GROMACS .gro file of C-alpha atoms in nm:
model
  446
    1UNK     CA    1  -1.019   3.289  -0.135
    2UNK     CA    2  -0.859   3.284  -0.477
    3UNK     CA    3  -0.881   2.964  -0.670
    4UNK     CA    4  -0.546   2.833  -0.711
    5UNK     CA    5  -0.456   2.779  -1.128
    6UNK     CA    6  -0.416   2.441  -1.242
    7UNK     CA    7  -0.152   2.408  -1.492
    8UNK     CA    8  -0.256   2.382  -1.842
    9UNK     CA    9  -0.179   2.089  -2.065
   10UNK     CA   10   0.141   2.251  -2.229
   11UNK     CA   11   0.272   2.239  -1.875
   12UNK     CA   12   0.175   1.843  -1.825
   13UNK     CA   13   0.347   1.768  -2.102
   14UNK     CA   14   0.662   1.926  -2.101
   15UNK     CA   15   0.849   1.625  -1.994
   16UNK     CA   16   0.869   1.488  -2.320
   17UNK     CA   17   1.164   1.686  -2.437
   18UNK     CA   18   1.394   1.944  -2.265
   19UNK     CA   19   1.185   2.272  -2.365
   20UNK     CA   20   1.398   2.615  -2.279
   21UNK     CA   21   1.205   2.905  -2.175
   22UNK     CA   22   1.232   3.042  -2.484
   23UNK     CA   23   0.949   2.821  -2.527
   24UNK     CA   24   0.733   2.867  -2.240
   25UNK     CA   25   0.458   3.136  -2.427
   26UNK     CA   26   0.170   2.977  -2.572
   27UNK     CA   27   0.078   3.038  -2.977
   28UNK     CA   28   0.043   3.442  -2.985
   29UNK     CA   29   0.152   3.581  -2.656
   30UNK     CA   30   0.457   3.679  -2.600
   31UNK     CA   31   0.737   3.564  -2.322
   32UNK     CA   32   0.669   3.941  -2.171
   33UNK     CA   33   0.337   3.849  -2.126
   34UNK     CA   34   0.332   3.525  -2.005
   35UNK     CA   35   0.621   3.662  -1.758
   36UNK     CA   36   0.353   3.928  -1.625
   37UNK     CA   37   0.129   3.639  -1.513
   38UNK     CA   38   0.382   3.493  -1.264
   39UNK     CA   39   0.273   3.697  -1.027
   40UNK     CA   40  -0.020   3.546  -0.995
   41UNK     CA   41   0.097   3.226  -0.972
   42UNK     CA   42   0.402   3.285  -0.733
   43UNK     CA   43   0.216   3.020  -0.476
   44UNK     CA   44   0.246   2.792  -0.782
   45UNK     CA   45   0.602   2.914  -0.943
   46UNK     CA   46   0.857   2.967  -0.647
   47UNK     CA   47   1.088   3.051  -0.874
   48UNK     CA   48   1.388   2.905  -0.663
   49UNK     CA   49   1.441   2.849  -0.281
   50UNK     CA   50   1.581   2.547  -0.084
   51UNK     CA   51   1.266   2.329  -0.179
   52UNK     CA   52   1.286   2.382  -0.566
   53UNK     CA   53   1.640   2.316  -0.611
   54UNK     CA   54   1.667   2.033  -0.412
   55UNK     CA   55   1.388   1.898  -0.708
   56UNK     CA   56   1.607   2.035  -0.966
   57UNK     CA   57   1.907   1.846  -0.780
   58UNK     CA   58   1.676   1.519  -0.762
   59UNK     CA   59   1.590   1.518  -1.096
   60UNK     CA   60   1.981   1.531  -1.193
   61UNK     CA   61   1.972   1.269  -1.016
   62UNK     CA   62   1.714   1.082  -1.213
   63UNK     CA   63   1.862   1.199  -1.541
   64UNK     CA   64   2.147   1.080  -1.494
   65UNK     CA   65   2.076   0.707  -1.294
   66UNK     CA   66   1.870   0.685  -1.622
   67UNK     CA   67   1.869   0.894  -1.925
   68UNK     CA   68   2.225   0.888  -1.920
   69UNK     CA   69   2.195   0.495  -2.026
   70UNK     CA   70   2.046   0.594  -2.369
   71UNK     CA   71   2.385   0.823  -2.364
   72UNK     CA   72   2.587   0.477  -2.391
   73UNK     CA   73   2.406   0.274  -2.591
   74UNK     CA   74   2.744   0.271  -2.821
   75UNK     CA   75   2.919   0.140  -2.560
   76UNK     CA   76   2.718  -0.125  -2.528
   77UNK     CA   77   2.642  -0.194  -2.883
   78UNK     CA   78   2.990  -0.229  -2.913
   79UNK     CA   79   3.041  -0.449  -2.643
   80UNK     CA   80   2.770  -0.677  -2.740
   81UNK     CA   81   2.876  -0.741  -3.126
   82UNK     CA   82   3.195  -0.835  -3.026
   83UNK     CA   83   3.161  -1.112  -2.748
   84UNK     CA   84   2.836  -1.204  -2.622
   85UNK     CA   85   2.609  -1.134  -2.954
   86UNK     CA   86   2.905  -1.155  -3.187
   87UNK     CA   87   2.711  -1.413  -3.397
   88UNK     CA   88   2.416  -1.181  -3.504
   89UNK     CA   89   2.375  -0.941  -3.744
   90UNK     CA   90   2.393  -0.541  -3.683
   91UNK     CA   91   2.061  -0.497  -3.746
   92UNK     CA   92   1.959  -0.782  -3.486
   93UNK     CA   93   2.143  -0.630  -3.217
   94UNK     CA   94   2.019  -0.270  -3.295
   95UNK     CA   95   1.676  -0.416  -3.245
   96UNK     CA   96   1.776  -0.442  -2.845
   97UNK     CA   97   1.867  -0.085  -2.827
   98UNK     CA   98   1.562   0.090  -3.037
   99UNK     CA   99   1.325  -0.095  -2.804
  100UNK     CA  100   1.498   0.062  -2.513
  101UNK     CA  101   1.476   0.394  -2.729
  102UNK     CA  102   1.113   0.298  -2.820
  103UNK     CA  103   0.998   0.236  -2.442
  104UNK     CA  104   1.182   0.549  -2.349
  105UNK     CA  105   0.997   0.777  -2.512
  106UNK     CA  106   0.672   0.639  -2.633
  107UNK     CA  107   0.628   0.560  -2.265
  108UNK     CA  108   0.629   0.888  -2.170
  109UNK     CA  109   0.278   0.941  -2.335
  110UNK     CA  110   0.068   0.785  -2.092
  111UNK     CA  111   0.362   0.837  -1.772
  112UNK     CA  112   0.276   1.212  -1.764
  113UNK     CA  113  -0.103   1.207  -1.680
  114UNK     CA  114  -0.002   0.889  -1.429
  115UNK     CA  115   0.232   1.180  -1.277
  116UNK     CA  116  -0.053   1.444  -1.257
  117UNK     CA  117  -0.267   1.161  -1.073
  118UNK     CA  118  -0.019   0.993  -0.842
  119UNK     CA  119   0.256   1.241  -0.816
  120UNK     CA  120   0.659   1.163  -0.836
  121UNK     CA  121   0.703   0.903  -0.580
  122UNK     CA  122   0.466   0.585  -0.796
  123UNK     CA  123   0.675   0.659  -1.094
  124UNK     CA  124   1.038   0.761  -0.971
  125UNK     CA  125   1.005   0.436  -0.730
  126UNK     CA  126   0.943   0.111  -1.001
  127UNK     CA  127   1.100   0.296  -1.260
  128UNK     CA  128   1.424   0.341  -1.024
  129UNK     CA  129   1.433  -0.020  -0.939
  130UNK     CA  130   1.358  -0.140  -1.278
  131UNK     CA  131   1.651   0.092  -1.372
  132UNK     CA  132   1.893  -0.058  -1.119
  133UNK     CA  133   1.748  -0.404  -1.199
  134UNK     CA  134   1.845  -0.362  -1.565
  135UNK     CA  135   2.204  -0.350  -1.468
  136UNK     CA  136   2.199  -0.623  -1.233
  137UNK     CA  137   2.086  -0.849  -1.449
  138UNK     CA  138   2.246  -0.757  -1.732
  139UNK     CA  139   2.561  -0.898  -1.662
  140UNK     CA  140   2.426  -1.256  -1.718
  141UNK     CA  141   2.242  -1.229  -2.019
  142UNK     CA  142   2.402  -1.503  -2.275
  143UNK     CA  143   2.060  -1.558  -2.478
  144UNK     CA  144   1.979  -1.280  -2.771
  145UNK     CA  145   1.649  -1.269  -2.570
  146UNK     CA  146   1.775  -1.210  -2.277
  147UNK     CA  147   1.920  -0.859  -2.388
  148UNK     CA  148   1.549  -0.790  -2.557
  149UNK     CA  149   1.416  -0.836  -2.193
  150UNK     CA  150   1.660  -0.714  -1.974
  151UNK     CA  151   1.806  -0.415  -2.148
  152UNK     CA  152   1.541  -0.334  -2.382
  153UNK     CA  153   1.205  -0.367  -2.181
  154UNK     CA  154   1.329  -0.351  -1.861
  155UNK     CA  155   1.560  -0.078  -1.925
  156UNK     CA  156   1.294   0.098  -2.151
  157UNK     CA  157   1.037   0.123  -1.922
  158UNK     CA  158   1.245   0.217  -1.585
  159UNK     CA  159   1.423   0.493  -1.800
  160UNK     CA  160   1.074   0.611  -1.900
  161UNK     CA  161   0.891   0.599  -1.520
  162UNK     CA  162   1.263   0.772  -1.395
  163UNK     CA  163   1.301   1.039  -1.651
  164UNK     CA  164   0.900   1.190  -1.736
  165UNK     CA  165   0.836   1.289  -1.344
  166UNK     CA  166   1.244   1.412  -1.310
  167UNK     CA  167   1.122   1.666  -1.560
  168UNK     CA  168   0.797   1.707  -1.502
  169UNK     CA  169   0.814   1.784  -1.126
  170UNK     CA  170   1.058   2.090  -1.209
  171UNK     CA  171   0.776   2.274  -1.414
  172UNK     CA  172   0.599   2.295  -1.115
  173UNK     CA  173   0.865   2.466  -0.941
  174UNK     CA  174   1.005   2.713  -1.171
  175UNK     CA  175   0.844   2.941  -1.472
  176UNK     CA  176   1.034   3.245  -1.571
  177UNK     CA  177   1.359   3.019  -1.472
  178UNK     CA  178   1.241   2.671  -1.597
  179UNK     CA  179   1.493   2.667  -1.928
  180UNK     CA  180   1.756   2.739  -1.688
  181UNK     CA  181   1.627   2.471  -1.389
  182UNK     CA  182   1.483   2.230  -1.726
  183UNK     CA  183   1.815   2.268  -1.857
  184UNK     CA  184   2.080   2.187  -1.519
  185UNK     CA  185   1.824   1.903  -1.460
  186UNK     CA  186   1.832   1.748  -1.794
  187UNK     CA  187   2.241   1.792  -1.792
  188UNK     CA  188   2.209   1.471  -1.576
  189UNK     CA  189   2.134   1.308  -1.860
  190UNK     CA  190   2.451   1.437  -2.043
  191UNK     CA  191   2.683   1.344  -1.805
  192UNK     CA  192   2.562   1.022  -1.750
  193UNK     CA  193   2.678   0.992  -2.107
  194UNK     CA  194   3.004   1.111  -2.006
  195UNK     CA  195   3.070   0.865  -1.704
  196UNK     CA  196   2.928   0.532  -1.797
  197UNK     CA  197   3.135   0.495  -2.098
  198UNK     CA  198   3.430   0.607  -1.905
  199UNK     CA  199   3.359   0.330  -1.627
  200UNK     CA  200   3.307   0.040  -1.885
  201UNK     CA  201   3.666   0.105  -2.013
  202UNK     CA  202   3.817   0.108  -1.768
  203UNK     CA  203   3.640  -0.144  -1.520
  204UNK     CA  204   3.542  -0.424  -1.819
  205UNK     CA  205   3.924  -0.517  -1.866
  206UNK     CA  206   4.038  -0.540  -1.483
  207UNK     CA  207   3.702  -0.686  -1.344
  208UNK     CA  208   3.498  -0.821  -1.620
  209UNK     CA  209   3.146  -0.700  -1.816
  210UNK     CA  210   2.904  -0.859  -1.502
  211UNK     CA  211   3.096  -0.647  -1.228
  212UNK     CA  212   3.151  -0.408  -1.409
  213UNK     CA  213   2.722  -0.347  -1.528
  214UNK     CA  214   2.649  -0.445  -1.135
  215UNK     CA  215   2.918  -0.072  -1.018
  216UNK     CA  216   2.705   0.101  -1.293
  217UNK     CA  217   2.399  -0.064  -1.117
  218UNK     CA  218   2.514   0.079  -0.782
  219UNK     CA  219   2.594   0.428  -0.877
  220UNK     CA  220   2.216   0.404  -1.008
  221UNK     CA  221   2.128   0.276  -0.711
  222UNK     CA  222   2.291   0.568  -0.519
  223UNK     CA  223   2.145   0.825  -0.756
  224UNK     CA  224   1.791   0.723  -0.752
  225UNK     CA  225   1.757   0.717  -0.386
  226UNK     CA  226   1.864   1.098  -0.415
  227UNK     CA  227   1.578   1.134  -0.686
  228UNK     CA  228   1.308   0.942  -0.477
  229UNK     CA  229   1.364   1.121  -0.169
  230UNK     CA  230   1.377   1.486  -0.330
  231UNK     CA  231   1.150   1.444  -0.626
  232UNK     CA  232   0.833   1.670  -0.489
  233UNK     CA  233   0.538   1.803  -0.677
  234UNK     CA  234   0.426   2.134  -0.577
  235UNK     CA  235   0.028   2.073  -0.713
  236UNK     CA  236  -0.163   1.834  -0.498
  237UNK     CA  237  -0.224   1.537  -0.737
  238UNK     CA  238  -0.550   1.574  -0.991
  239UNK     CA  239  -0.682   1.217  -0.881
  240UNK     CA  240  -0.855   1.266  -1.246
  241UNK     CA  241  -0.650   1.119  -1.561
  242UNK     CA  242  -0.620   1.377  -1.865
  243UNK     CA  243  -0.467   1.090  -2.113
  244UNK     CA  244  -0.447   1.273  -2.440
  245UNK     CA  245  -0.477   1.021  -2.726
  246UNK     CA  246  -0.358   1.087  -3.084
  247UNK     CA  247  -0.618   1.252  -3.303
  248UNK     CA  248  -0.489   1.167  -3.693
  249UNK     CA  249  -0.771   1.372  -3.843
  250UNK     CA  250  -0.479   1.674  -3.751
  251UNK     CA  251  -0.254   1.561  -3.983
  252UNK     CA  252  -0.496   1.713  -4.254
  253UNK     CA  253  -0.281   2.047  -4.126
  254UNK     CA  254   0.013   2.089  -4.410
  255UNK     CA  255   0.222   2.239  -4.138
  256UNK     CA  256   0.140   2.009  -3.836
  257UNK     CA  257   0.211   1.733  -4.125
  258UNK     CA  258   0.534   1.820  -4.235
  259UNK     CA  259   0.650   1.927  -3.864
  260UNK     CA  260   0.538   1.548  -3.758
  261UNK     CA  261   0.724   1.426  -4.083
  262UNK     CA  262   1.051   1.636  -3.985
  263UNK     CA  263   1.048   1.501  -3.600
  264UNK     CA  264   0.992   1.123  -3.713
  265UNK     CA  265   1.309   1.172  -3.966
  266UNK     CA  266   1.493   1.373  -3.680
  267UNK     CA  267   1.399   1.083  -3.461
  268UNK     CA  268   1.511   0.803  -3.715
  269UNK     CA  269   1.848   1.018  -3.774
  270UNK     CA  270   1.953   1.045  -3.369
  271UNK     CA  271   2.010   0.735  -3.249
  272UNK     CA  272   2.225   0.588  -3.540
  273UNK     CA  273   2.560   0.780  -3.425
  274UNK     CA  274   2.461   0.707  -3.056
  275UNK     CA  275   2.469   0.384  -3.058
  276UNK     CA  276   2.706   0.291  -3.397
  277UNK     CA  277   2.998   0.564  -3.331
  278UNK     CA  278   3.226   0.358  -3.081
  279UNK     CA  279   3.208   0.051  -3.353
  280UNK     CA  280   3.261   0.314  -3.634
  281UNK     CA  281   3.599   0.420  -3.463
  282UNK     CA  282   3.685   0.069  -3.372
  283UNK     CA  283   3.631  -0.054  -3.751
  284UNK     CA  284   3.848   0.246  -3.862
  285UNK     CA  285   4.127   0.123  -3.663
  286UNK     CA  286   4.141   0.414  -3.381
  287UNK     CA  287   4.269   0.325  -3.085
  288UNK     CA  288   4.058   0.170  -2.845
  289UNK     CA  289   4.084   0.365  -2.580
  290UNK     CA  290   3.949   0.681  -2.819
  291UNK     CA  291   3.678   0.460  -2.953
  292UNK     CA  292   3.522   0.434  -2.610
  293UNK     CA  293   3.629   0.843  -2.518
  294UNK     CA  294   3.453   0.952  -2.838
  295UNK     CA  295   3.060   0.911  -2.678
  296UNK     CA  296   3.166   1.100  -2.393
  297UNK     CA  297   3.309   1.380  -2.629
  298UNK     CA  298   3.016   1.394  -2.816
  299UNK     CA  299   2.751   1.407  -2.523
  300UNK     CA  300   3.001   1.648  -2.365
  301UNK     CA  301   2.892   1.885  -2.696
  302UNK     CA  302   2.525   1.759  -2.562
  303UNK     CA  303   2.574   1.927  -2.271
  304UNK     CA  304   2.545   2.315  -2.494
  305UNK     CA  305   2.348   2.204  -2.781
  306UNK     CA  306   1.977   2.115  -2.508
  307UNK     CA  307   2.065   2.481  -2.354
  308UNK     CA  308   2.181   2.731  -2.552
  309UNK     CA  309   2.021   2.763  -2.891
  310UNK     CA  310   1.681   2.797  -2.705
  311UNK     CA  311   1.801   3.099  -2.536
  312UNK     CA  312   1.854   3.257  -2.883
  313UNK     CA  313   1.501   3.077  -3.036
  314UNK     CA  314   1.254   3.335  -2.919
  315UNK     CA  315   1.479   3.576  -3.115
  316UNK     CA  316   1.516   3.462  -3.420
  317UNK     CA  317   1.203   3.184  -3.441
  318UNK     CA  318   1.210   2.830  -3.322
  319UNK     CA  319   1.180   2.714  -3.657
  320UNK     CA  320   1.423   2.919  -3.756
  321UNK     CA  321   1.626   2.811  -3.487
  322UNK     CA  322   1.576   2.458  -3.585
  323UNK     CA  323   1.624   2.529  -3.932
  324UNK     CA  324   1.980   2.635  -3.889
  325UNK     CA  325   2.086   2.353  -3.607
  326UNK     CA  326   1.965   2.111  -3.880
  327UNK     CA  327   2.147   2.263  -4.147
  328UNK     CA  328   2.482   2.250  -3.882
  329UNK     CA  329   2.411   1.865  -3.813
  330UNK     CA  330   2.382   1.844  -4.222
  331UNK     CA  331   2.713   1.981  -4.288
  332UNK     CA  332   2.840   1.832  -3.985
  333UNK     CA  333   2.783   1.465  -4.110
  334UNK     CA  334   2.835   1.527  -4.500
  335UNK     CA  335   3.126   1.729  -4.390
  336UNK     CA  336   3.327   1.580  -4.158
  337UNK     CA  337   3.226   1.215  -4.067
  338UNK     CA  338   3.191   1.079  -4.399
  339UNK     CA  339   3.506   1.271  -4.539
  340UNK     CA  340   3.713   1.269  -4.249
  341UNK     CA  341   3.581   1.020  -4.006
  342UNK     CA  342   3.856   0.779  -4.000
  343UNK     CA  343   4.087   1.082  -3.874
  344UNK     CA  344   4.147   1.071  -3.522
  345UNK     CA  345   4.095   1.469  -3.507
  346UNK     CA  346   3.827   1.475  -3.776
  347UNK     CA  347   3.646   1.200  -3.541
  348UNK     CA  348   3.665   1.409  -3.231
  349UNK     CA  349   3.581   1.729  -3.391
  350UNK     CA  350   3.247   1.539  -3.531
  351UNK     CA  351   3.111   1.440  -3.247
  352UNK     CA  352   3.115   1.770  -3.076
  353UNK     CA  353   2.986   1.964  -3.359
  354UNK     CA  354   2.706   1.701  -3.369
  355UNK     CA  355   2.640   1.663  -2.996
  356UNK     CA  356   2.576   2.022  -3.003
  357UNK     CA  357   2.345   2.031  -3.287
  358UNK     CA  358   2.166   1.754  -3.226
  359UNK     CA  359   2.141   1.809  -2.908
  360UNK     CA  360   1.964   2.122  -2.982
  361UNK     CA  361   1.699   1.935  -3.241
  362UNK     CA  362   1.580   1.716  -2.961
  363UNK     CA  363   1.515   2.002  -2.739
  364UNK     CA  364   1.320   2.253  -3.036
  365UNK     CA  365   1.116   2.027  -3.158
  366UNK     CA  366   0.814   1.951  -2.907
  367UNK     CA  367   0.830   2.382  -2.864
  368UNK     CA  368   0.787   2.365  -3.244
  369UNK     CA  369   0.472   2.151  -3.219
  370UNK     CA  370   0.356   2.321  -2.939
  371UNK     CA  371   0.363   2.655  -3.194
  372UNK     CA  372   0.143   2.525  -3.384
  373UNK     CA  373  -0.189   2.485  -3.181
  374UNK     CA  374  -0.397   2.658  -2.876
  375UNK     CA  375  -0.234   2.554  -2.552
  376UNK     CA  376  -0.555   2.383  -2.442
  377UNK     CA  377  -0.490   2.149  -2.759
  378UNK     CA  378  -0.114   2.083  -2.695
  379UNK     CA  379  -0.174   1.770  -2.543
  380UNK     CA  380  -0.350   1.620  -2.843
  381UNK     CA  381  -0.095   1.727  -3.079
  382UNK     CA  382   0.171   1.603  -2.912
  383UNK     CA  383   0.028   1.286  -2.864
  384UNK     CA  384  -0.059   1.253  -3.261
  385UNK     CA  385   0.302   1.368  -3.303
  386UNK     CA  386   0.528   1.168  -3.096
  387UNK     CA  387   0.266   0.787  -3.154
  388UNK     CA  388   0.395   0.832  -3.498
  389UNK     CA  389   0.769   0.992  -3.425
  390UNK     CA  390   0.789   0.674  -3.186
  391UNK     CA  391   0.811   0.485  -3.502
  392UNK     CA  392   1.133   0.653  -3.610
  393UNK     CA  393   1.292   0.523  -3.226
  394UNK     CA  394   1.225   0.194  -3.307
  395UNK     CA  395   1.307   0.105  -3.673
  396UNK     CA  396   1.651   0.378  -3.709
  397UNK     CA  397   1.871   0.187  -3.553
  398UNK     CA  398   1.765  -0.169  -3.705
  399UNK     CA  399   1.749   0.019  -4.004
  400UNK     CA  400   2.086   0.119  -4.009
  401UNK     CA  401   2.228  -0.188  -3.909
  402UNK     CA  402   2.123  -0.350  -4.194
  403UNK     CA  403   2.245  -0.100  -4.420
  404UNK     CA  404   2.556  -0.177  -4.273
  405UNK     CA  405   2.548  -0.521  -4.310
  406UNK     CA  406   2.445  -0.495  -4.674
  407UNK     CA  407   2.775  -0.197  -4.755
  408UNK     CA  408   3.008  -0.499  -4.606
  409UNK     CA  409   3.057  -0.374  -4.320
  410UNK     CA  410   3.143  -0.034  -4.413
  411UNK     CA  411   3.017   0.227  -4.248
  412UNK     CA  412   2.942   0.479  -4.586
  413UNK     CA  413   2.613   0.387  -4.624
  414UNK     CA  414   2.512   0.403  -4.226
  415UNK     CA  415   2.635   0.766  -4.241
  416UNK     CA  416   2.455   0.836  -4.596
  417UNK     CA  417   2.156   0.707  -4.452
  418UNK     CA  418   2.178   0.951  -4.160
  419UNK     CA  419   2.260   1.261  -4.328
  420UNK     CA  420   2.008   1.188  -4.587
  421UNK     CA  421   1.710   1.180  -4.275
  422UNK     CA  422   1.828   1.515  -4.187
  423UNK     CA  423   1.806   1.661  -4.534
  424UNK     CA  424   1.480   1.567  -4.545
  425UNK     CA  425   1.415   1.676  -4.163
  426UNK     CA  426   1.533   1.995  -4.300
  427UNK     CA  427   1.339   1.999  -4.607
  428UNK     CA  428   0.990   1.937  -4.380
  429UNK     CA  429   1.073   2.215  -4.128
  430UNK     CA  430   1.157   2.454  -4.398
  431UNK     CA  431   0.804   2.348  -4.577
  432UNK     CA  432   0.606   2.345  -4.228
  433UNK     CA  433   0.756   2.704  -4.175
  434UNK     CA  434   0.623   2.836  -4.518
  435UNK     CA  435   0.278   2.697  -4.423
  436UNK     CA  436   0.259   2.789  -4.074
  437UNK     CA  437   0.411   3.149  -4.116
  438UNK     CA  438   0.257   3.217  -4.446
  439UNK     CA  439   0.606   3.333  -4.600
  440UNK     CA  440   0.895   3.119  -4.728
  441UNK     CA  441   1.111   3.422  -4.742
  442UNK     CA  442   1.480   3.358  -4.530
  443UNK     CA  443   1.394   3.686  -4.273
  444UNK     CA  444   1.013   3.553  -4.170
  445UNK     CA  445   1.036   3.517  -3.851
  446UNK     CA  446   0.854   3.199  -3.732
   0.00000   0.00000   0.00000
């Protein structure tokens, strides 16, 4: 009988970031080719059917009860600064929400061999009620501690054990079709962004903050019970860890350098206008109700930018592709927020434009890393990547707070500061294309 394949560590690790299967070919074969294998691993890849979808539909599920939290973290921040934490500093609050950031994602390291071991269910399970806990208890925190605990740890790590298997359990499922199944899953995560924003305006002013956190903690509730009970893996578990650990001597690589120098600035950049842009429209003296609209509008823009410029990557080069969503999120920042930001249009129009783009830089990136080594190795690279680019989650947003305290509470130098990390995002791409392609010409495709 033919040995089954086991999946290789590209596929383990795919849950880090949404990766489009315009990425799915490792270094030097191309998506034809790694399309004629999957007949040989139809047993593994169903490609579809009542089982797989019902994953993909559980792992909305889990995107949204939990990803879609770190899609209103302006909500909260604004929240937060103004009544309960209205005594501390910008920079001491952001510390609460770049922990949760931190947790997130640096958790997801060491989550995605635990999945390969244990399966979905030992993950989805204390993550979910971590999650839902998070919520519950949020709406009693008084104590500047208690919001380090509650949202940031608690929140951190159930959003980490939720969203790595939600992910991870749909490569097993699909191949050929994972952007499409990666990306439908991971649009949980969007809308989540969409609704929980929408639900604090309007519930905080007829029922208060607590009840308000405890119907978000419900609808979580709801959710991950869909995601625990239709979360599957479709390998039998390796009962073998394969924890990749970062390997620094790999940094001696000028393009793996610069790529892990791009990511960490990407990384520092993100989470600024996520979690400052409903106090940004607040201080500018929009209307309230439009402060609180204008995360959903930009996550709505989120929604296109993880999906569609991967479609188009394999085409013209991820870098490439990368290259020019960077170069959108520039002139979308210099352009338009820091000009035109206090413009109720200009506003709106700005997050959109920079939903989409950024949306796209999260999802390039780990295919860009990937690019750069032997599938075999991928787990070691993007372990030395993402230990460092970890770094960036946790200090941007403390970072910027500062910088706003120190401008006066103007918001110039926050949106300086955040351009200025993409320029040089942009500047380490371009670099870690020249030495990874061998050309620095405009048409290399890379």
């Amino acid at each position: 009988m033919e040995k089954l394949p086991r999946l290789d560590i590209l596929e383990k690790f795919k849950w880090r970031y949404l990766i489009s299967d315009s990425a799915e070919s490792p270094p030097g074969e191309t998506p034809q080719d790694s399309g004629s294998s999957e007949i040989e691993d139809e047993h593994i890849y169903p490609e579809g059917g009542v089982r797989a979808w019902l994953v993909v539909f559980g792992s909305w599920c889990g995107m949204f009860a939990s990803l879609g939290i770190a899609n209103t973290l302006a909500s909260f921040e604004a929240y937060f600064s103004r009544n309960q934490l209205a005594s501390y500093s910008p920079g001491q609050i952001g510390w609460i929400f770049s922990i949760y950031a931190f947790l997130s994602f640096a958790g997801g390291i060491y989550i995605g061999p635990l999945f390969d071991v244990y399966g979905p269910f030992w993950l989805v399970f204390p993550g979910s009620v971590l999650a839902v806990l998070d919520m519950f208890l949020l709406g009693v925190c008084t104590e500047y501690w208690h919001f380090i605990i509650v949202f940031g740890v608690l929140g951190g790590l159930g959003t980490a054990l939720v969203f790595t298997p939600s992910i991870a359990a749909v490569s097993h499922f699909f191949h050929r079709r994972r952007g499409n199944a990666t990306g439908i899953a991971a649009g949980g995560a969007a809308f989540g962004g969409i609704v929980y924003p929408l639900l604090l305006q309007s519930l905080i002013p007829k029922i208060g903050f607590a009840w308000a956190t405890r119907i978000l903690g419900f609808i979580m509730l709801f959710l991950s019970i869909i995601a625990i009970l239709l979360i599957k893996a479709n390998i039998q578990p390796s009962h073998k860890a394969t924890s990749p650990h970062p390997d620094i001597k790999i940094l001696r690589q000028p393009a793996f350098l610069m790529t892990v120098i791009g990511c960490f600035l990407l990384e520092w950049a993100l989470f600024v206008p996520l979690t400052y842009i409903t106090s940004y429209a607040l201080k500018e003296g929009h209307a309230e109700a439009f402060s609180y609209q204008i995360l959903p509008i930009l996550c709505a823009g989120s929604v296109f930018g993880r999906w569609l410029p991967g479609l188009y990557s394999d085409r013209i080069g991820r870098y490439n592709c990368s290259l020019l969503m960077i170069i959108l999120t520039i002139v979308c920042v210099f352009g338009i927020w820091l000009p035109f930001g206090s413009n109720t249009a200009g506003l709106a129009i700005f997050a959109v434009i920079f939903g989409f783009a950024s949306g796209s830089n999260i999802s390039l990136t780990p295919v860009c890393v990937g690019q750069l080594c032997e599938t075999k190795d991928y787990g070691r690279y993007y372990a030395t990547c993402y230990t460092i680019v970890s770094i960036g989650c946790l200090t941007g947003v403390p970072i910027a707070g500062e910088i706003l305290e120190r401008c006066g509470g103007e918001y110039w130098g926050l949106i300086v500061f955040t351009g200025a990390c993409y320029v040089g995002a942009f500047g380490a791409f371009y670099m870690a294309r020249g030495f990874a392609a061998g050309g620095w010409g405009i048409w290399v495709k890379y």
